[in-house]
Structure formats: structure tokens, C-alpha cells
Short mmCIF file of C-alpha atoms in Angstrom, two decimals:
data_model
loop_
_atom_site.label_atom_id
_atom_site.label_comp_id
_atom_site.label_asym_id
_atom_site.label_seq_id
_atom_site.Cartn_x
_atom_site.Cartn_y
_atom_site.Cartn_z
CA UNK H 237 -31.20 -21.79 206.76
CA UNK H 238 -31.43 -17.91 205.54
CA UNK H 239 -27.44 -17.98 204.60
CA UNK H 240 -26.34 -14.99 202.30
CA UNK H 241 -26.39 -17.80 200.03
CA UNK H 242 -30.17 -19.34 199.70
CA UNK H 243 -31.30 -15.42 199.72
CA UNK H 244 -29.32 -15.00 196.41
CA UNK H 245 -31.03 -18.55 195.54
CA UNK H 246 -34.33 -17.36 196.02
CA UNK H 247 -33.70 -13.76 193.51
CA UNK H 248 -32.21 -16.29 191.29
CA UNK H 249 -35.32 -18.44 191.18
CA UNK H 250 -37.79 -15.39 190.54
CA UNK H 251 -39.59 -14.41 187.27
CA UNK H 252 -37.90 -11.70 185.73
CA UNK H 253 -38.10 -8.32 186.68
CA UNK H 254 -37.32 -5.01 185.42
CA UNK H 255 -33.93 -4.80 184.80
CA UNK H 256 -33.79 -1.10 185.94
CA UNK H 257 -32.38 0.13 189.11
CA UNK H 258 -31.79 3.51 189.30
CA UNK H 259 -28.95 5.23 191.33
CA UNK H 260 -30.41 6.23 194.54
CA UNK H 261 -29.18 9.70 194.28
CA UNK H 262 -31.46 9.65 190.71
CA UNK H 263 -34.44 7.96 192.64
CA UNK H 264 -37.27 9.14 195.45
CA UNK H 265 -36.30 6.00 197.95
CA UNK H 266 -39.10 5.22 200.14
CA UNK H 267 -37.50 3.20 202.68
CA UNK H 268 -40.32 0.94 204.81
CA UNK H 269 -40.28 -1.51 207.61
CA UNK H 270 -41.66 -5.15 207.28
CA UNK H 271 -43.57 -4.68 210.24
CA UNK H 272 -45.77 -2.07 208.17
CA UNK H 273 -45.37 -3.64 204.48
CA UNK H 274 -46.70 -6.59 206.19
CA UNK H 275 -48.47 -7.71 209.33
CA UNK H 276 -46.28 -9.35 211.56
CA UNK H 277 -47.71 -9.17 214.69
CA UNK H 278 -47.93 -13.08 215.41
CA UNK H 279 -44.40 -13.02 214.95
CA UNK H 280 -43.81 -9.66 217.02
CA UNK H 281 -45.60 -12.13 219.77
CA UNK H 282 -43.11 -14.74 219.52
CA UNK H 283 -40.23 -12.72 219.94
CA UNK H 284 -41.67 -10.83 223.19
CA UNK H 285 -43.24 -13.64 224.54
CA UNK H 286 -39.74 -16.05 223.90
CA UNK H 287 -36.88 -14.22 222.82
CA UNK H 288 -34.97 -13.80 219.86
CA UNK H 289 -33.65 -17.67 219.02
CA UNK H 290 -37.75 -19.14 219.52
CA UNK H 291 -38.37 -16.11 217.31
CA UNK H 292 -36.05 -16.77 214.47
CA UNK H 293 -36.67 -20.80 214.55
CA UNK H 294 -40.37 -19.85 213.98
CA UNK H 295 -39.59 -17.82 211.14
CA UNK H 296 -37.48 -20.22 209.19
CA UNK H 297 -40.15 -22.84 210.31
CA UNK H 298 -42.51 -20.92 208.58
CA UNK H 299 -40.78 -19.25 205.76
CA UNK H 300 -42.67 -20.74 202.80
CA UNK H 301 -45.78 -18.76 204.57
CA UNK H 302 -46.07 -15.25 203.21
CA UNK H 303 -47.05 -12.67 205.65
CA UNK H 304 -50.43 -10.87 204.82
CA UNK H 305 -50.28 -7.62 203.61
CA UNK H 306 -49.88 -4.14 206.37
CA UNK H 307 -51.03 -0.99 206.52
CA UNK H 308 -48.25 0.41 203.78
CA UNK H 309 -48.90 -2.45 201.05
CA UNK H 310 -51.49 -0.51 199.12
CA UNK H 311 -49.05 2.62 199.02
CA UNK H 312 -46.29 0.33 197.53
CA UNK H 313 -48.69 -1.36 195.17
CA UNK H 314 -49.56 2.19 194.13
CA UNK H 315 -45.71 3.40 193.94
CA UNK H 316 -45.10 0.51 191.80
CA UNK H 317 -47.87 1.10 189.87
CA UNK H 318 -46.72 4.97 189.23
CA UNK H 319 -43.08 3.31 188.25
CA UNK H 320 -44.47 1.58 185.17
CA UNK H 321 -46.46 4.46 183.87
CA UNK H 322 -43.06 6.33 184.01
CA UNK H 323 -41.17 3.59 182.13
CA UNK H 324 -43.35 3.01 179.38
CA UNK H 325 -43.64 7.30 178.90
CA UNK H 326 -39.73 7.29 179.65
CA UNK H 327 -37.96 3.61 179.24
CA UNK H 328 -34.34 4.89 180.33
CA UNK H 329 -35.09 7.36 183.60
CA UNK H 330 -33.87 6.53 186.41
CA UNK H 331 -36.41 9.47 188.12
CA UNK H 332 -38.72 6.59 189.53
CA UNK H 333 -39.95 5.15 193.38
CA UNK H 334 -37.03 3.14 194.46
CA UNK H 335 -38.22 0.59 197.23
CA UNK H 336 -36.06 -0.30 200.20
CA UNK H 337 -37.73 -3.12 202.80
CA UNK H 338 -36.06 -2.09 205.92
CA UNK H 339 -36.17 -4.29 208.69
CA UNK H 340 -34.39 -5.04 212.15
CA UNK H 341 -34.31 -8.81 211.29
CA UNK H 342 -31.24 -11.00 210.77
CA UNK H 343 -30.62 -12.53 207.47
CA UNK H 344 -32.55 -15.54 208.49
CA UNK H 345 -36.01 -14.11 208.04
CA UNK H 346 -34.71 -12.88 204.33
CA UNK H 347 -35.89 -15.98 203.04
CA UNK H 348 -39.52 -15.72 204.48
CA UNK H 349 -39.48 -11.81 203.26
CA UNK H 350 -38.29 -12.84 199.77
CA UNK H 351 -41.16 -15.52 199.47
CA UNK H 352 -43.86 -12.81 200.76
CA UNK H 353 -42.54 -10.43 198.27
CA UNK H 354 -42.61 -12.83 195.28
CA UNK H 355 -46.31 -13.95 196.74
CA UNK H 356 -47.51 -10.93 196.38
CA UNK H 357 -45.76 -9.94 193.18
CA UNK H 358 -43.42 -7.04 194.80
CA UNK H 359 -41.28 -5.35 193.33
CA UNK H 360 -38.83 -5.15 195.54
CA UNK H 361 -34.98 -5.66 195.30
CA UNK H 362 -33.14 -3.14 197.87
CA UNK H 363 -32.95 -4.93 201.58
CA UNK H 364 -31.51 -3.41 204.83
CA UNK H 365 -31.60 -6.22 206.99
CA UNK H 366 -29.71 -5.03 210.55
CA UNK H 367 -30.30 -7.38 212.96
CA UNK H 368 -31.15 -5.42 215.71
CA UNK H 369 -29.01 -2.49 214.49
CA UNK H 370 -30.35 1.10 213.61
CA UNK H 371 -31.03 1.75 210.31
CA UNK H 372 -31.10 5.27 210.55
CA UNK H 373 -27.38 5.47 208.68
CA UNK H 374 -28.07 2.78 206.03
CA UNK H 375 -31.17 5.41 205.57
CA UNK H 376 -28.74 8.33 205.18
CA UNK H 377 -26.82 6.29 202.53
CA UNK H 378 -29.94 5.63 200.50
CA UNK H 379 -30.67 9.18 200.24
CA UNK H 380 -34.09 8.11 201.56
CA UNK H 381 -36.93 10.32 200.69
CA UNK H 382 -39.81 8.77 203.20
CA UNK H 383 -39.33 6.27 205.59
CA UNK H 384 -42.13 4.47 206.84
CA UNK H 385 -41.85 2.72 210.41
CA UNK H 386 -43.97 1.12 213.16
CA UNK H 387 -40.70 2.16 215.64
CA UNK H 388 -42.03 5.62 216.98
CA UNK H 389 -38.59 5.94 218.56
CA UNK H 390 -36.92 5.19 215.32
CA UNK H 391 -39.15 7.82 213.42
CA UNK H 392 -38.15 10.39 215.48
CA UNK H 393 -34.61 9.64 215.30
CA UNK H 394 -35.13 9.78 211.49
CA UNK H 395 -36.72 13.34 211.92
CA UNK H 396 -34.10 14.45 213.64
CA UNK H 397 -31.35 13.62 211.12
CA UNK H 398 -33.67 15.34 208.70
CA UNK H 399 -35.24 12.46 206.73
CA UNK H 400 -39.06 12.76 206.22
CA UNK H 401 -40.20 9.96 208.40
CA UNK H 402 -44.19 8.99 209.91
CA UNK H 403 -45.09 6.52 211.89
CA UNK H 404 -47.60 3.80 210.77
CA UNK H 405 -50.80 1.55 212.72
CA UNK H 406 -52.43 -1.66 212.12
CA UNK H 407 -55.73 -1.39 211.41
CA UNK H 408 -58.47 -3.35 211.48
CA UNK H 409 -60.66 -0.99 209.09
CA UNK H 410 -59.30 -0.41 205.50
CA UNK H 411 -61.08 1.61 202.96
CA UNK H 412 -60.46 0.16 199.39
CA UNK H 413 -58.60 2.83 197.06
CA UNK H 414 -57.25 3.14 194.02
CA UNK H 415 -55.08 0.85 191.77
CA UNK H 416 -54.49 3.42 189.13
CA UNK H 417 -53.51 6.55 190.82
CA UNK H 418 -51.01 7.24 194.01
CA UNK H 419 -53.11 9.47 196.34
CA UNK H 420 -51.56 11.30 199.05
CA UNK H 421 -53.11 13.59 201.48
CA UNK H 422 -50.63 15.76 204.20
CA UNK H 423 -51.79 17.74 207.02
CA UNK H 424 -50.36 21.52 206.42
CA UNK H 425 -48.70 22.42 210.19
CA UNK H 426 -45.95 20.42 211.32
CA UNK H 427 -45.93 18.43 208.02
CA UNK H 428 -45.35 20.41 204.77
CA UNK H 429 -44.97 23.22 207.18
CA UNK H 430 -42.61 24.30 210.74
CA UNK H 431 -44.78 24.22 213.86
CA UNK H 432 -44.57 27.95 214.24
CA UNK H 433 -47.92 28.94 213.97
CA UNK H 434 -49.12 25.96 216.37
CA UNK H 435 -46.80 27.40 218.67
CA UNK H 436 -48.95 30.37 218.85
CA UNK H 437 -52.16 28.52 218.70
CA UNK H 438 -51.12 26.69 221.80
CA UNK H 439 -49.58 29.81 223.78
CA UNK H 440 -51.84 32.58 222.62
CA UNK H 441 -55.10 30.85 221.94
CA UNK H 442 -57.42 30.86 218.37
CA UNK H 443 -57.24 35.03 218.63
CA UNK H 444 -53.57 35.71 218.48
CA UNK H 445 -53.74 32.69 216.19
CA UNK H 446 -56.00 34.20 213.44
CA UNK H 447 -54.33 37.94 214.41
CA UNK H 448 -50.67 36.03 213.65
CA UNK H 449 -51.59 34.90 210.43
CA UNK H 450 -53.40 38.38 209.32
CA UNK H 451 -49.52 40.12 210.48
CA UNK H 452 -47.54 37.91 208.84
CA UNK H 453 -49.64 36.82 205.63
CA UNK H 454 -46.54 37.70 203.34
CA UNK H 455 -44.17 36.03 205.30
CA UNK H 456 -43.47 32.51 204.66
CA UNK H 457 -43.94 29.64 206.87
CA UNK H 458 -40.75 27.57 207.21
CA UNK H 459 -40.62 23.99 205.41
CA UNK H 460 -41.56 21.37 207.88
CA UNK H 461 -40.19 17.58 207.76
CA UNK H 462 -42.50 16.16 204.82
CA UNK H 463 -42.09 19.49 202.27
CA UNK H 464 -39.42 17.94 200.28
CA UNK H 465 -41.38 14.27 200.07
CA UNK H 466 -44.20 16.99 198.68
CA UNK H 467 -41.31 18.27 195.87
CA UNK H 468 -40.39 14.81 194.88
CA UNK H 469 -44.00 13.90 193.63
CA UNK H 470 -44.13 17.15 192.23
CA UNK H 471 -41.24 16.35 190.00
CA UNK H 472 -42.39 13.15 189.20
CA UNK H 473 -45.86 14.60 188.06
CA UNK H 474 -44.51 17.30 186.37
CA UNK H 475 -42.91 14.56 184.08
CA UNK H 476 -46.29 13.36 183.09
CA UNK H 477 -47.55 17.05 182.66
CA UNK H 478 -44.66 17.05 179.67
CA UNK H 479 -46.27 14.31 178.05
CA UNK H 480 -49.77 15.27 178.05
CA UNK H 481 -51.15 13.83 180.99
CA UNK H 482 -52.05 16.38 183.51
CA UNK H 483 -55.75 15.43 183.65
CA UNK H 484 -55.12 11.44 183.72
CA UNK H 485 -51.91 11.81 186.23
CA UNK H 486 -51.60 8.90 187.87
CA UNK H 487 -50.20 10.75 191.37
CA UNK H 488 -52.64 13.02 193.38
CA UNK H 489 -51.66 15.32 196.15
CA UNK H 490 -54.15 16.66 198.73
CA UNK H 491 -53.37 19.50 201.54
CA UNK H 492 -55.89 19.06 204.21
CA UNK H 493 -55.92 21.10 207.20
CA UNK H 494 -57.99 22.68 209.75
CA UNK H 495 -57.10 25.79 209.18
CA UNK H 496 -59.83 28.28 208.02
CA UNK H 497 -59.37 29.88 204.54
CA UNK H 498 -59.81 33.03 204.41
CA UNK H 499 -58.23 34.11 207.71
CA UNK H 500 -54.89 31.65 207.55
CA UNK H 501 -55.35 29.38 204.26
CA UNK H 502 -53.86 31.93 202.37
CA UNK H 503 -50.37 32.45 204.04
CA UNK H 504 -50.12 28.61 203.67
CA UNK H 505 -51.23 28.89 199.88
CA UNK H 506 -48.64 31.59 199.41
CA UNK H 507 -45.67 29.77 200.97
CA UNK H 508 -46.31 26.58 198.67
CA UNK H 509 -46.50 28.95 195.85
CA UNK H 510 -43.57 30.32 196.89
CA UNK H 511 -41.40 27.23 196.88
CA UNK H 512 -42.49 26.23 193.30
CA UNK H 513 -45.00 23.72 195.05
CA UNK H 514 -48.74 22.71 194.82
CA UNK H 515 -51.20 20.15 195.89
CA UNK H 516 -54.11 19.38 193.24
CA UNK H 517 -56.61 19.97 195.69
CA UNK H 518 -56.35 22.21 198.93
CA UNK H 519 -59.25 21.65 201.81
CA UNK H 520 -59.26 24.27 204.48
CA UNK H 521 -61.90 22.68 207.11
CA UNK H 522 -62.03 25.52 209.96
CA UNK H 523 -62.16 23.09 212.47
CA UNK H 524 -64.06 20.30 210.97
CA UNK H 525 -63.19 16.85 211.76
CA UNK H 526 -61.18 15.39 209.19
CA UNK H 527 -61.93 12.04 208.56
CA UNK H 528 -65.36 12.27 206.64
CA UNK H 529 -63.22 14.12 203.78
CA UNK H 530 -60.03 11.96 203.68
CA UNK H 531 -63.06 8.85 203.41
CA UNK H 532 -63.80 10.99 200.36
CA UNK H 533 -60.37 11.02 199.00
CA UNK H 534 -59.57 7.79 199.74
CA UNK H 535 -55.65 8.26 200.04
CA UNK H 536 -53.22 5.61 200.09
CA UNK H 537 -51.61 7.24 203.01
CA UNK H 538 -52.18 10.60 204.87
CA UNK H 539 -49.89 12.24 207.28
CA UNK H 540 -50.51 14.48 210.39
CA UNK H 541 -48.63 15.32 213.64
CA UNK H 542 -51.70 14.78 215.97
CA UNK H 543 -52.82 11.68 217.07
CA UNK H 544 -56.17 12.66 217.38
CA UNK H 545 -56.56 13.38 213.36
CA UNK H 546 -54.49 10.49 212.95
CA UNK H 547 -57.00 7.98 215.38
CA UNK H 548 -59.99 9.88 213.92
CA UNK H 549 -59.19 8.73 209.97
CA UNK H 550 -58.21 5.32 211.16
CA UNK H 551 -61.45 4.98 212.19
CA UNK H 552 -63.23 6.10 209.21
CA UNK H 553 -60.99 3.12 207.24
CA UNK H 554 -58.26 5.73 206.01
CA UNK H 555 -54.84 4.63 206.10
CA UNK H 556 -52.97 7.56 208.51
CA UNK H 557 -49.06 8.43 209.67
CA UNK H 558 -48.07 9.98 212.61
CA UNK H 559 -45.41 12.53 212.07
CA UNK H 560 -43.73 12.98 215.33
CA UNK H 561 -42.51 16.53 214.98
CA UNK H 562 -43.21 19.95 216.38
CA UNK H 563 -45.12 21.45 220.07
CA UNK H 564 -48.18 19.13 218.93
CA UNK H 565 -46.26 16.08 220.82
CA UNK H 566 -45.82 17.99 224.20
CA UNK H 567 -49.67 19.32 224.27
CA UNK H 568 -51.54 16.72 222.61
CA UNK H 569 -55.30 18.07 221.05
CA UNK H 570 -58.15 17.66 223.40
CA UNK H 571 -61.40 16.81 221.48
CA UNK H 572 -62.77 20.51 220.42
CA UNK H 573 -63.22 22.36 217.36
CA UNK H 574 -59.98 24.41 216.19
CA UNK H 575 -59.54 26.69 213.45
CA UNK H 576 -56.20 26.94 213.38
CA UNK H 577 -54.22 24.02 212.49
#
């Protein structure tokens, strides 16, 4: 069972879907992992507890069972759901999400994917199914714009050939959001930004922090790993800005940091200005803990490089991703106020 065969079976059987699929170099691919489209941690059991074969029988033993949905599901929903506002405002663009389910599986656990996806009415037609392989150069090929893992190790590797990659967590707590409008929230240091002023933060204390920013207000901050996932729902938006719908856009962006406003928001203001970028809404919290205003916002996915932002909004029911990247991993935050990053 799960020959190359009965996988092009099962597409074959499916309702029909749109009959677009745009040239990934035209596209923003968001490449994601079963393991965090759906929850597979029964099976993630098997294969620890009895190796790969008891792992694979199980699956094909229980492929006409579709996994439930993970902790990315609502962000694809909400992709998808951005992809057919665009095609009834533009029906030939090929400027749209492109999906890829990535996954370490052998082509025996296609079938069982294929089923979920049809289940839950997915669209979803790119698969990179490596069987135990990296996908880290199938991810190059895509021209992957965001890839979504529960593989720390693989995340990193991702970062470090320069694809915007976070890390994603089961949880047991999920705040309901929105089915109209794609809402993503980014942490400003380390994510849309380099780690250079952290660096100082965590050498020369809040002080030269804060006296840092003051010197160097008109310089920009370098880009950091998730700026250019930032530019490619910019250009998407800006598509429905050109047909009127600015106020009823059905993507939201969201900077929220813990820097303070007035004595470091504005270099970080500047610098997005200054690459032709914005976020709708910019909250500068000095500090404050995070998660009561992302339960606010209610975004499908938010991304910070601390663990301790990203633990503190999983508890409040948001839906966070760890970005790896920058000093942050080496001193990790101990629980006090900051008004830096």
C-alpha cells in the first residue's frame, strides 16, 4: 500500500480543485511539516516506542483515519482563505500562498496525508515526502518563503541557508481567530530585525541599551531572518490596496515588541520605513508581558526568538513560533521586566 501509484489514485478521486498552480518563483511558498499541519503525536509514539516498520504498518493500518488538525491548520485555513480573495479580484495571478506539506515520511503515509487533507477540505497539492532525508534542499528549490517545522534542528538549519524558518508547539490551549482575515503578529529583534541591539542589551545592560538606540537612531537596523516573509504579505496586500480594499484587507500584520517607544521604537519604525515596509499596527510594550495583547489580536501565528514570549502566549491560547536566531539562544530571558527588546 502507499505506491506512487494509489497516491495519484487518491488526487484522481478528489473533487475538483482550482486548476491554478502558480510557478513557485511567482508564488510566497509556505513550506510546513505534517507534524505541525496536523497532530501526530500518537504516531510520533509508535515510531519511538517501535521503530520505523511498526510505525509505517500503523499508518497504512490506519490511513482512512484523518489526523486532527495542529497548531499551523488555522494559518493554512487562513492562507487559503487569502488565495481565493486574490483569485476572484485577479483570476489569472499566479502572486498567491503556494502550500507545500513537507514531511520526513516515506511514500507510504501519502495515502493517510492525502485522506486528512481531503477530510478537511485542504488545499493542498505540492508534497515533499523524504523519507528520513533533509528537506532543507527540496526547500531551496521551492523558493520557500516560510517554513514551518516541529524539528528545532531542522529550523535552524533552514536559518542558516537563509530561509525564514520558526519552530512550532502543540498546544493544548487554542484561542479561536479569524476565518476572514490572515493575522500575523512578529516580534521586532531577531525577527524582522538582526540581533544587534540585543547584543548590547545583553552585554551593556538596559542603559547602554536605551543610550545605543538614542546614537544610532538614523542608522538602520539590519534585516533579520523573517523581514522578507514581512515583504511578501506586503505585496500581496498592496494588491488589494489597488482594488479598493485597504480597510476590508483580508491580511493583517502586527509588530509587537518590548521595546519602549519613544526611546528605541522609533529607530525600528524608521528602518521599516526605510525598506518600503509596514505593519498595520505597531505595539511598543516597554517591558510588558506580551501575551495579554497578542490574546487581543488573536493572530493566526506570532513569531519571537525567546522562549519565554513564546511559552508566555501559548499560555494565554495564542498560537506562537520560535525563531531560533540571534544571542537570545545562548542567554535565554530570565523572568523580569525589559525595555529593550
Amino acid at each position: 500500500s502507499g505506491t506512487a501509484k494509489e497516491i495519484l489514485e487518491q488526487f484522481d478521486r478528489r473533487k475538483p480543485r482550482q486548476s491554478l498552480f502558480p510557478k513557485p518563483e511567482n508564488a510566497v511558498t509556505v513550506a510546513v511539516s505534517s507534524r505541525v499541519l496536523f497532530r501526530t503525536e500518537t504516531e510520533q509514539m509508535v515510531y519511538v516506542q517501535k521503530g520505523v516498520e511498526e510505525y509505517l504498518r500503523y499508518q497504512v493500518e490506519h490511513e482512512n483515519e484523518p489526523f486532527a488538525p495542529g497548531p499551523a491548520f488555522s494559518f493554512v485555513k487562513a492562507l487559503e482563505e487569502v488565495n481565493a480573495r486574490l483569485r476572484e479580484l485577479y483570476p489569472e495571478s499566479e502572486e498567491l500562498f503556494d502550500i507545500v506539506l513537507v514531511t520526513y515520511n516515506h511514500a507510504a503515509v501519502g495515502v493517510r496525508l492525502i485522506n486528512t487533507i481531503n477530510h478537511h477540505n485542504l488545499f493542498i497539492e505540492r508534497f515533499c515526502m523524504t523519507g528520513g532525508s533533509s528537506p532543507i534542499g527540496y526547500l531551496k528549490a521551492w523558493h520557500t518563503n516560510l517554513y514551518l517545522s516541529a524539528d528545532a534542528e531542522k529550523v535552524r538549519e533552514a536559518l542558516a541557508e537563509g530561509i525564514a524558518a520558526a519552530t512550532m508547539f502543540m498546544s493544548e490551549k487554542l484561542t479561536e481567530v479569524s476565518q476572514t482575515q490572515l493575522r500575523v503578529a512578529f516580534d521586532g529583534d531577531a525577527v524582522l530585525f538582526s540581533d544587534e541591539s540585543e547584543r548590547i542589551f545583553k552585554t551593556q545592560g538596559l542603559d547602554g541599551f536605551f543610550q545605543h538606540e538614542r546614537d544610532n537612531e538614523d542608522v538602520l537596523l539590519d534585516r533579520g531572518p523573517l523581514k522578507d516573509f514581512l515583504a511578501s504579505l506586503g505585496k500581496l496586500q498592496k494588491k488589494f490596496y489597488a482594488k479598493g480594499h485597504r480597510l476590508d484587507c483580508p491580511i493583517r500584520t502586527y509588530l509587537v515588541t518590548a521595546r519602549s517607544a519613544a526611546s528605541s521604537g522609533i529607530r525600528a519604525l524608521k528602518t521599516l520605513r526605510a525598506w518600503g515596509l509596514e505593519t498595520d499596527e505597531a505595539l511598543f510594550l516597554a517591558g510588558a508581558p506580551k501575551g495579554p495583547m497578542l490574546d487581543k489580536i488573536r493572530p493566526h501565528i506570532y513569531f519571537d526568538d525567546q522562549m519565554f514570549h513564546v511559552e508566555g502566549a501559548a499560555e494565554m491560547g495564542t498560537v506562537a513560533a520560535h525563531v531560533p536566531y540571534g544571542i537570545a539562544q545562548k542567554y535565554p530571558h530570565k523572568k523580569s521586566s525589559k525595555a529593550g527588546k
